[in-house]
Short mmCIF file of C-alpha atoms in Angstrom, two decimals:
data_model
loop_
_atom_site.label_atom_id
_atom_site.label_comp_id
_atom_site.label_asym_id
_atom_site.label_seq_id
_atom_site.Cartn_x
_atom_site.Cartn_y
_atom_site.Cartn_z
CA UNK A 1 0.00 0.00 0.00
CA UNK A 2 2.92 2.83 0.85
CA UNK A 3 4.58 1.36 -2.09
CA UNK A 4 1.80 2.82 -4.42
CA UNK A 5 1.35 5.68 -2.53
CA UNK A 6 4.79 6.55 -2.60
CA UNK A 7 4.47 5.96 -6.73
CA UNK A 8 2.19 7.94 -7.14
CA UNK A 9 3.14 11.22 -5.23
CA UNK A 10 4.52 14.05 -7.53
CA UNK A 11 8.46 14.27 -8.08
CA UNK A 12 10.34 15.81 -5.61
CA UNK A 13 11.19 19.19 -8.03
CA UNK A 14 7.39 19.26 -8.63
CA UNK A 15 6.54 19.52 -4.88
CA UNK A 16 9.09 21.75 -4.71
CA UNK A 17 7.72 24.46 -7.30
CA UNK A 18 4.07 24.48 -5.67
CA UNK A 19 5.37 25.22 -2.31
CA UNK A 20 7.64 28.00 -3.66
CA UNK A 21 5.01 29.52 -5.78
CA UNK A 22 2.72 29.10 -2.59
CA UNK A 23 5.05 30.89 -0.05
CA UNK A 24 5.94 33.93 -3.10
CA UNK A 25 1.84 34.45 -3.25
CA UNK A 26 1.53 34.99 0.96
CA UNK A 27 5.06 37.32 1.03
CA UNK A 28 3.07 39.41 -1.96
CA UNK A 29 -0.12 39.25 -0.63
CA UNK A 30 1.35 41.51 2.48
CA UNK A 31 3.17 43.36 0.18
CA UNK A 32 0.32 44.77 -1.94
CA UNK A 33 -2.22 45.04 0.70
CA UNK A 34 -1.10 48.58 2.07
CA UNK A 35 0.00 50.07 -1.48
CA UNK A 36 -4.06 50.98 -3.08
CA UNK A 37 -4.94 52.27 0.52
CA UNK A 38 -2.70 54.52 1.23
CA UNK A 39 -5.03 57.69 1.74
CA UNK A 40 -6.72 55.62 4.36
CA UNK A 41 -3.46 54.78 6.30
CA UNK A 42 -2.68 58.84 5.54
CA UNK A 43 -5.80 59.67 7.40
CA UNK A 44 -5.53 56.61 9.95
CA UNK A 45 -2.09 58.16 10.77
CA UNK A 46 -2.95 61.97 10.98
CA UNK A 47 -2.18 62.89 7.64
CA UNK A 48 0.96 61.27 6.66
CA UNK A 49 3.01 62.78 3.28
CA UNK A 50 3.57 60.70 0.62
CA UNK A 51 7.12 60.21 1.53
CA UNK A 52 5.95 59.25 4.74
CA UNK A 53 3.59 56.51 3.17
CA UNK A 54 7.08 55.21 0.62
CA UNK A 55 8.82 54.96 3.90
CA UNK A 56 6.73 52.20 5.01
CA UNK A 57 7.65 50.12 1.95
CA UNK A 58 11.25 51.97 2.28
CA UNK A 59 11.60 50.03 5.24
CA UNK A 60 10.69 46.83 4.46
CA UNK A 61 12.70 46.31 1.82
CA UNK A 62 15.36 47.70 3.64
CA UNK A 63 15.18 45.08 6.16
CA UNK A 64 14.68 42.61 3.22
CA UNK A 65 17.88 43.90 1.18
CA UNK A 66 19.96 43.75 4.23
CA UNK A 67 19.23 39.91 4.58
CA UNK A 68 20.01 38.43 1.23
CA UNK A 69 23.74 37.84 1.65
CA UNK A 70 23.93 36.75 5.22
CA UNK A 71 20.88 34.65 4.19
CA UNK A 72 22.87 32.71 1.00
CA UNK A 73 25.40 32.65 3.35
CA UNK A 74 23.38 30.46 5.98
CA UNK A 75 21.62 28.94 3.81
CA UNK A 76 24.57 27.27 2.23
CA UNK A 77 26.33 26.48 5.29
CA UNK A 78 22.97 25.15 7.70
CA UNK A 79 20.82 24.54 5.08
CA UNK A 80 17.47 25.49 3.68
CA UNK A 81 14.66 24.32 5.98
CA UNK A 82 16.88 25.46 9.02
CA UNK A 83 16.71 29.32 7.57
CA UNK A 84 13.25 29.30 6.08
CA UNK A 85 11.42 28.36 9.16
CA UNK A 86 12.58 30.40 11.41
CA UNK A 87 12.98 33.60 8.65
CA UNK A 88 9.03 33.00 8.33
CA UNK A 89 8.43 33.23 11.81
CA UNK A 90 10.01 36.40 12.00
CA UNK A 91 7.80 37.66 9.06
CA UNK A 92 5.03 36.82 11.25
CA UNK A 93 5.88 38.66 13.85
CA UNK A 94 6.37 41.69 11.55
CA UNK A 95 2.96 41.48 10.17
CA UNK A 96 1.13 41.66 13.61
CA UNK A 97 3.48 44.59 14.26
CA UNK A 98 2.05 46.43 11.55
CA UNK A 99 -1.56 45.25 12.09
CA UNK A 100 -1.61 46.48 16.09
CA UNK A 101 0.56 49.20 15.62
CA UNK A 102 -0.76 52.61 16.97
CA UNK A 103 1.85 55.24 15.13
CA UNK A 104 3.39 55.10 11.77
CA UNK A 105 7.01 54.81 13.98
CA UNK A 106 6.11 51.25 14.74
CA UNK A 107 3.90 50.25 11.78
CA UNK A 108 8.01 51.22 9.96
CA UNK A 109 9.58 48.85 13.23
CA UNK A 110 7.36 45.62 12.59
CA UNK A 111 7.94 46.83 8.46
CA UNK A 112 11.66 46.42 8.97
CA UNK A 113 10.74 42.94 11.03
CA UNK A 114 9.16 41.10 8.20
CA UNK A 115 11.61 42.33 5.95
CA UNK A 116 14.34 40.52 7.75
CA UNK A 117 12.27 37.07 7.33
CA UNK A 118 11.12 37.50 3.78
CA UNK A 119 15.11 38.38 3.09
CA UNK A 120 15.51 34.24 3.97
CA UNK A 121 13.17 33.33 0.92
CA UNK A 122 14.97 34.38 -2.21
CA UNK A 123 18.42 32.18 -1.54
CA UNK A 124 16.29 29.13 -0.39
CA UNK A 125 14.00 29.25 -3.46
CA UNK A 126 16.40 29.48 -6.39
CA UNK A 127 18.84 27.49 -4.92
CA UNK A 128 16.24 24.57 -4.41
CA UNK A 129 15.42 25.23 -8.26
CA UNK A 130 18.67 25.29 -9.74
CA UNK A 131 20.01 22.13 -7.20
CA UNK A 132 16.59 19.56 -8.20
CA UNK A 133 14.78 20.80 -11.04
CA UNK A 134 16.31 19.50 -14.39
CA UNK A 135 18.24 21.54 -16.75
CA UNK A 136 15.99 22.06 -19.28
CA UNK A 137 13.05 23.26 -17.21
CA UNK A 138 14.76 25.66 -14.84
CA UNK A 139 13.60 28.64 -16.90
CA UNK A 140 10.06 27.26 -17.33
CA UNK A 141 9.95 26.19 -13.49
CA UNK A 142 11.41 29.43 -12.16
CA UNK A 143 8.77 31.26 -14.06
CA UNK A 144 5.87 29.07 -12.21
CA UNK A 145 7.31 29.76 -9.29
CA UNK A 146 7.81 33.71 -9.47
CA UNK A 147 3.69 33.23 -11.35
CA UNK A 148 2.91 33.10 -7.07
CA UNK A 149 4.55 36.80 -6.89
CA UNK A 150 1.79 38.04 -9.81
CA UNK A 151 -1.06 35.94 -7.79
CA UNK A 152 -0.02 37.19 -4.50
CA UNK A 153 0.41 40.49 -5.69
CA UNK A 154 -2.98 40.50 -7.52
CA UNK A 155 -5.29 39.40 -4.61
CA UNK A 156 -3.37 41.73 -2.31
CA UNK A 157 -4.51 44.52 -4.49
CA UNK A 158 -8.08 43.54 -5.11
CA UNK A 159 -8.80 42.33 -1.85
CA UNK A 160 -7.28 45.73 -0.43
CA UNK A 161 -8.90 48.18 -2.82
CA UNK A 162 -12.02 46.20 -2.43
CA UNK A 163 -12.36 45.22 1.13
CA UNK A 164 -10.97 48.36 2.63
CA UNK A 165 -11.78 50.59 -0.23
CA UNK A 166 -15.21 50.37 -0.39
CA UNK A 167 -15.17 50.59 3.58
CA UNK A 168 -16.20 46.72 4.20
CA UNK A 169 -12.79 45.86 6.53
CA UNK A 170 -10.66 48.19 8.17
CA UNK A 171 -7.20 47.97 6.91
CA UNK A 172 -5.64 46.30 9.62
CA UNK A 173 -7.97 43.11 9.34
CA UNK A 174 -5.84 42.14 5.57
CA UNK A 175 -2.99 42.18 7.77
CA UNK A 176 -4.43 39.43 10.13
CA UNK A 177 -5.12 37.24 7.50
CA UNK A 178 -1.67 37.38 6.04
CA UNK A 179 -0.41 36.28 9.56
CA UNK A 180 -2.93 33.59 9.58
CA UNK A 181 -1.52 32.81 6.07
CA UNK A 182 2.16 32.37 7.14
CA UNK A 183 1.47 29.68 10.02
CA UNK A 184 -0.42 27.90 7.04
CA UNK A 185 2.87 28.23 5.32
CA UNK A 186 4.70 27.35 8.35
CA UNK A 187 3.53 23.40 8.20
CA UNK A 188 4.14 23.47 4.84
CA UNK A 189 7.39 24.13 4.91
CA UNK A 190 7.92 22.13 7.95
CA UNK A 191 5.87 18.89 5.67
CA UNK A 192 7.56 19.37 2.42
CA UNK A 193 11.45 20.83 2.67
CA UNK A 194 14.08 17.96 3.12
CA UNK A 195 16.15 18.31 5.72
CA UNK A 196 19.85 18.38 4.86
CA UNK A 197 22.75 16.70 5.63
CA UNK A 198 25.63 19.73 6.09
CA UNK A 199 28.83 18.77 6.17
CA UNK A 200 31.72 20.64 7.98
CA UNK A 201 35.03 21.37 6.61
CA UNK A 202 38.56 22.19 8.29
CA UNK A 203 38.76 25.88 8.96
CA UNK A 204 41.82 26.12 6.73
CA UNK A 205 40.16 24.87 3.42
CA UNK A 206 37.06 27.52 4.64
CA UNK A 207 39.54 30.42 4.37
CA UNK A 208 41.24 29.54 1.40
CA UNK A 209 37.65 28.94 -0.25
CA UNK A 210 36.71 32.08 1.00
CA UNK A 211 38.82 34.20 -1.03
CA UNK A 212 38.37 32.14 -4.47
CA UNK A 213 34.47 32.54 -3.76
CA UNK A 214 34.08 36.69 -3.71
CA UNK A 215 35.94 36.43 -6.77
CA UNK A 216 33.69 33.70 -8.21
CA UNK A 217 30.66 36.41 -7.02
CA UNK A 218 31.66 39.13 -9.67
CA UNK A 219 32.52 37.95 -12.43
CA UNK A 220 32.00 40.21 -15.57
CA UNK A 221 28.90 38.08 -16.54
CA UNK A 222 27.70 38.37 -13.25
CA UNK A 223 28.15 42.23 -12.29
CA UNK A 224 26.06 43.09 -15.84
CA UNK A 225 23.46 40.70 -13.82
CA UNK A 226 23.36 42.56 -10.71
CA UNK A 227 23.37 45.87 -12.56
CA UNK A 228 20.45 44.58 -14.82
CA UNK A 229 18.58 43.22 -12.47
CA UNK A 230 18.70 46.60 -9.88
CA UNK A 231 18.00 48.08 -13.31
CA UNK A 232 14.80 45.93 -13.70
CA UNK A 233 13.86 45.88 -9.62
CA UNK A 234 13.83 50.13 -9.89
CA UNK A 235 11.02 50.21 -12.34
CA UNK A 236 9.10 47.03 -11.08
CA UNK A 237 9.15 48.27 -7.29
CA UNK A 238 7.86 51.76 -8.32
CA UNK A 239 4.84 50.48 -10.03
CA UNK A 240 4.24 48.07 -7.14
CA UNK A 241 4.52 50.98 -4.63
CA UNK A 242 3.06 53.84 -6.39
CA UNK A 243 1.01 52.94 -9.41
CA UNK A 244 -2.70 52.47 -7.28
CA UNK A 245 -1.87 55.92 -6.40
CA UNK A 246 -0.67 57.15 -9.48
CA UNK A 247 -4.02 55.71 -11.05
CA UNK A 248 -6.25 57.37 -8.80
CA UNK A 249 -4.56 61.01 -8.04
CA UNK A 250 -3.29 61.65 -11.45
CA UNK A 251 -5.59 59.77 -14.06
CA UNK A 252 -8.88 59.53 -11.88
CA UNK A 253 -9.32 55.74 -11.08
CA UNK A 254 -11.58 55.33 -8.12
CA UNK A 255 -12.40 52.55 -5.91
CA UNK A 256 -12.01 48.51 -6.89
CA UNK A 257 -11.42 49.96 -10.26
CA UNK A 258 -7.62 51.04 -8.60
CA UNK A 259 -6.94 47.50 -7.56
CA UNK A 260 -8.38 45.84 -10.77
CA UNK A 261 -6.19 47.95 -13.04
CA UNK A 262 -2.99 47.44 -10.79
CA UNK A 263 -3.37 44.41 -10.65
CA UNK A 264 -3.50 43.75 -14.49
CA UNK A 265 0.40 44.33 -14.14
CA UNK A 266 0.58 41.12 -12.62
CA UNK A 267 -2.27 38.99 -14.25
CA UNK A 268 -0.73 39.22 -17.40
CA UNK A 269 3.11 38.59 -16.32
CA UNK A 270 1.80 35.18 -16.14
CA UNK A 271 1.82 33.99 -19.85
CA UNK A 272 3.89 36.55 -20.86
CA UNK A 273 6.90 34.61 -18.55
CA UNK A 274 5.42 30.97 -18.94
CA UNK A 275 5.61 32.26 -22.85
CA UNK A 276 8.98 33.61 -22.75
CA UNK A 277 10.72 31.22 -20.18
CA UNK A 278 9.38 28.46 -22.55
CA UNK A 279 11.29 30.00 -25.76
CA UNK A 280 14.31 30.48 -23.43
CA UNK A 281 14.67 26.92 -22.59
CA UNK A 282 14.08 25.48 -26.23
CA UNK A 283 17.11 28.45 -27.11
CA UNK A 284 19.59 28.89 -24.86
CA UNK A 285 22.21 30.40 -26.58
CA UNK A 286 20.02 33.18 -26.96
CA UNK A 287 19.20 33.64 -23.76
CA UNK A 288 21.02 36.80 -23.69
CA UNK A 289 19.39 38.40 -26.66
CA UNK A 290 15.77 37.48 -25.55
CA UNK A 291 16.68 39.28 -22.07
CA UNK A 292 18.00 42.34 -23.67
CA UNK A 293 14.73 42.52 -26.26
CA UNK A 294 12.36 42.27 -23.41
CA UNK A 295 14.07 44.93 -21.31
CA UNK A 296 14.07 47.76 -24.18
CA UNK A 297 10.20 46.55 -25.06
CA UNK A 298 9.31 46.76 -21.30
CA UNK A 299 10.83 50.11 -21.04
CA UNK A 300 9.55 51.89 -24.42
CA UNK A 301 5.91 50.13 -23.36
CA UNK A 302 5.71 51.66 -19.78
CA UNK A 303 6.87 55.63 -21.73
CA UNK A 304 3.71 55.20 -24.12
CA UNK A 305 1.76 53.84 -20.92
CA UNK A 306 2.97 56.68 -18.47
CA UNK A 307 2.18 59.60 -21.17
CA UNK A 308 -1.49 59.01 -22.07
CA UNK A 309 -4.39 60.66 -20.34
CA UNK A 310 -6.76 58.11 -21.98
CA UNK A 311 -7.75 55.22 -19.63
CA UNK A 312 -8.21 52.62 -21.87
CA UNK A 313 -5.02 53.01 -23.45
CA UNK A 314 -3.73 53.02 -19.87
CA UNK A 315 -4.79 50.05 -19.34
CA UNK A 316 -3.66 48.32 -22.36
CA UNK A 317 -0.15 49.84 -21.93
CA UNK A 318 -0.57 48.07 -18.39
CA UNK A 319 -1.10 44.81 -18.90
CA UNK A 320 1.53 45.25 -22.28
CA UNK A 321 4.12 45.83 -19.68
CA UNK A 322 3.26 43.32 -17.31
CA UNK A 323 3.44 40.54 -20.52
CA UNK A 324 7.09 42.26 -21.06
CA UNK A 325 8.26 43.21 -17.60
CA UNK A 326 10.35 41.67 -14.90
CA UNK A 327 7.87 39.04 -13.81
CA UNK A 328 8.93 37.93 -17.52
CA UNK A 329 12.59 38.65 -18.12
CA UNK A 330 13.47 37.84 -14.36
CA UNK A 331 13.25 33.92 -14.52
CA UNK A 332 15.49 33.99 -17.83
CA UNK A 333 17.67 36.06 -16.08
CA UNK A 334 17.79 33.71 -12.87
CA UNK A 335 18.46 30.58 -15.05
CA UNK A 336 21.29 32.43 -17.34
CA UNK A 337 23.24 33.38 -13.72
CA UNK A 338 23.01 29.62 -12.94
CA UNK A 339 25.92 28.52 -15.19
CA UNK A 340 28.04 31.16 -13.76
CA UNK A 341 27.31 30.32 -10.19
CA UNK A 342 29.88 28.34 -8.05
CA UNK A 343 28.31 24.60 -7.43
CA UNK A 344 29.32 25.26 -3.29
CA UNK A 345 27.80 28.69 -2.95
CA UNK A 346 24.97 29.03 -5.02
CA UNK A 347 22.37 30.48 -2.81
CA UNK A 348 25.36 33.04 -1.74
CA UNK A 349 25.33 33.91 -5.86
CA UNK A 350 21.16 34.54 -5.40
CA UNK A 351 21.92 36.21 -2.69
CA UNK A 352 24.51 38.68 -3.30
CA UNK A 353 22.57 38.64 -7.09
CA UNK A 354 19.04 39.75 -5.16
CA UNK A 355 20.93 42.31 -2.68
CA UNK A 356 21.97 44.66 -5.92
CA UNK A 357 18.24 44.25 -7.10
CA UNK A 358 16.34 44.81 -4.37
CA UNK A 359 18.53 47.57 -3.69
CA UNK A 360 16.41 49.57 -5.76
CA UNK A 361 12.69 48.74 -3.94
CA UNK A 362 14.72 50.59 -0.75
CA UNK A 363 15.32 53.43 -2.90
CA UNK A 364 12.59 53.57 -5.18
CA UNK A 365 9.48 54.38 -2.69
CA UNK A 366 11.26 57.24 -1.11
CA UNK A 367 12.63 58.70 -3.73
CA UNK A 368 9.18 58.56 -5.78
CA UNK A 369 7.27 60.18 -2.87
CA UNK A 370 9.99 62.77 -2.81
CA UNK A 371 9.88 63.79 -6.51
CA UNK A 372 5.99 63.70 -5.90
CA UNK A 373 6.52 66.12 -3.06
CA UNK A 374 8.52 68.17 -5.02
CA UNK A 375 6.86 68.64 -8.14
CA UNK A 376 3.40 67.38 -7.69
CA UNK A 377 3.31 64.49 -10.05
CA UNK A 378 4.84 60.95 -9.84
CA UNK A 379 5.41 61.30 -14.08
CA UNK A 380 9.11 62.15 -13.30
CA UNK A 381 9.67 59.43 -10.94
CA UNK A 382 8.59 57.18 -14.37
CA UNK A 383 10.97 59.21 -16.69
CA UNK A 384 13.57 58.12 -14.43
CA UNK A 385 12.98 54.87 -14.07
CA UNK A 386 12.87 54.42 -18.02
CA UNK A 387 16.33 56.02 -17.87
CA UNK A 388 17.76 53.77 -15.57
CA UNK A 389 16.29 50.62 -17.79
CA UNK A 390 17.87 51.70 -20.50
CA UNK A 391 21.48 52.56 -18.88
CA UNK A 392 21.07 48.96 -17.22
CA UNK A 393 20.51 47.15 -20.23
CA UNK A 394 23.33 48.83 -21.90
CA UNK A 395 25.77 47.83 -19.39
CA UNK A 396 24.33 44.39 -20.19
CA UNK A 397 25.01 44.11 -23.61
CA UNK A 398 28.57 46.19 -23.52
CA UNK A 399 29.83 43.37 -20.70
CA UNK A 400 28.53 40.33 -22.99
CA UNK A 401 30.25 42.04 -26.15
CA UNK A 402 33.12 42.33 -24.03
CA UNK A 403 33.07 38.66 -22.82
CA UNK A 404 32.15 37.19 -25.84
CA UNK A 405 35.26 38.69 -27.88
CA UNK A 406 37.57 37.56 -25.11
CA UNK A 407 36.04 34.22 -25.42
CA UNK A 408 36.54 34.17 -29.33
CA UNK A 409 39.70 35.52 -28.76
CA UNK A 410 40.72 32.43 -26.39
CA UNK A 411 38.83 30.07 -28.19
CA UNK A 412 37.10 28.54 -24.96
CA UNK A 413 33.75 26.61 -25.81
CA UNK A 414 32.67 27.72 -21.66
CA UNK A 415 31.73 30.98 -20.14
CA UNK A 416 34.68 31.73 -17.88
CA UNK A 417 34.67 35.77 -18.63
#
């Protein structure tokens, strides 16, 4: 009887995507829940400015940022399920911080809290996809799994533009639910994550390691990554934090229609990086050409979006970026790092790799609500961020040339630039 049980239960890599894409929808869901509603929390909080209101996301991220490189480096040395659980709990925690909390000062302390446990996440989650899923299905399977940020980050902006919105919940009740969401995601991770057998090595082979492996970190290949990917993280994190109330202060969206049209960012990020992960894997040595394409398309899509008044266009150009955007180029991206990644540090690579991205989300929200301040429209925040597309995706493709005529020049059939 166990036998067929046992025969019948998905692969390993299989069970591993769901429960990724699970945990990415609850870390969204809390993510998204505050960004449509901010005018409430404004008034909640006695009026709080808009760079005020960025902070809160400022801070998150901040604590999430400063978590990815210790996190790969844990990760790798205790292993996965030892750094998830407890980086999980600590998101908890966070949450109910921010629910309870009685002044914006501690709604940004329990902010930086669950920042600190989502920063666990990224390191364990690639690093189980690139160690079990097979080689030609990492693109495909990263994409399903990063599909749970576009879900998560879809019902956290209906739900919140709906719900508290229309005046039905008050805001901190989405916050409860999260919470009640995580301990759900607690067992899970507790059921389905394999322990892991660690083994220790003489100090003296640890510090000569050490060295070779910050050098292994930045590699040319790998610093155009970084700098793409912050590239790519500046514009994503600035629609996530700012577009609800871009829609409804500067092109008159109002009500569930705020979190509808948001959320068609994310909705249609699905295909688009099913669609394009797909074509990745079946080319690989154009990998890099299919990131660089979706990049310049993303940006020039999100100028036309940003510069119409008409709301149906708006929309369009919405969901035209989300089919081109990050949710679509970043699991291409994630897979093409892979082969430069050293075999004994690789969620270390994810992590140092997601530090220079998601140093952008801790800019981007505060530096948005300042521009807003400043000039009374979030437009140049947008200008900017197209800018900084472009100079990231130039870097890109000027590191690549450079690697690839070193390689010709050596004659290697490898990437070791």
């Amino acid at each position: 009887m166990e036998e067929s049980v046992t025969k019948k239960r998905a692969p390993y890599w299989k069970q591993i995507i769901f429960v990724l894409t699970a945990g990415w929808i609850v870390i969204w869901i809390y993510r998204m829940v505050l960004t449509p509603i901010y005018p409430i929390i404004s008034d909640y909080f006695g009026g709080a400015t808009d760079s005020e209101l960025g902070t809160i996301s400022s801070f998150y991220f901040l604590g999430y940022v400063s978590m990815q490189i210790p996190s790969g480096i844990l990760v790798d040395r205790f292993g996965k399920k030892r750094i998830l659980i407890p980086g999980f709990l600590l998101f908890g925690i966070g949450t109910l911080i921010v629910g309870t909390a009685a002044s914006l000062s501690t709604v940004f302390i329990g902010s930086v809290l669950a920042g600190l446990g989502c920063g666990t996440y990224y390191g364990v989650a690639y690093s189980l996809t690139t160690e079990y899923v097979p080689a030609d299905k990492k693109s495909l399977a990263t994409a399903i799994v990063n599909s749970g940020t576009a879900v998560g980050s879809g019902l956290g902006l209906i739900s919140s533009s709906f719900l508290v919105g229309e005046g039905i919940l008050p805001w901190q009740f989405l916050l409860f639910m999260t919470a009640i969401l995580i301990v759900v995601m607690l067992v899970v991770f507790k059921k389905f994550i394999r322990e892991e057998k660690i083994v220790s090595k003489p100090e003296a082979a640890n510090t000569s390691q050490t060295k070779g492996s910050i050098k292994d970190l930045f590699k040319l290949p790998m610093i155009a990554a970084y700098v793409l990917y912050f590239a790519t993280l500046y514009t994503y994190y600035l629609i996530d934090t700012w577009l609800p109330n871009f829609l409804e202060t500067e092109r008159g969206f109002q009500g569930t229609a705020i979190g509808i049209a948001s959320s068609l960012v994310f909705f249609t990020a699905i295909p688009g990086a099913l669609f394009f992960s797909r074509m990745a894997d079946k080319i690989p040595h154009k990998k890099t050409t299919i990131i660089i394409l979706l990049e310049l398309l993303a940006a020039s899509v999100l100028f036309l979006t940003i510069t119409t008044s008409n709301q149906t266009l708006l929309v369009v150009g919405i969901m035209a970026y989300g089919f081109l955007g990050k949710l679509a180029v970043e699991p291409i991206i994630i897979s093409w790092l892979g082969q430069f990644a050293p075999k004994k540090s690789v969620a270390t690579t994810y992590g140092v790799f997601n530090f220079f991205g998601m140093s952008a989300s801790v800019l981007v929200p505060s530096v948005t609500g300042l521009i807003s301040d400043a000039t009374g429209t979030k437009v140049y925040a947008f200008y900017l961020a197209i800018g900084i597309i472009f100079a990231g995706t130039l870097v890109f493709y000027l590191i690549n040339k450079v690697c690839q005529k070193r390689e010709e020049k050596a004659e290697v059939t490898e990437s070791t630039c």
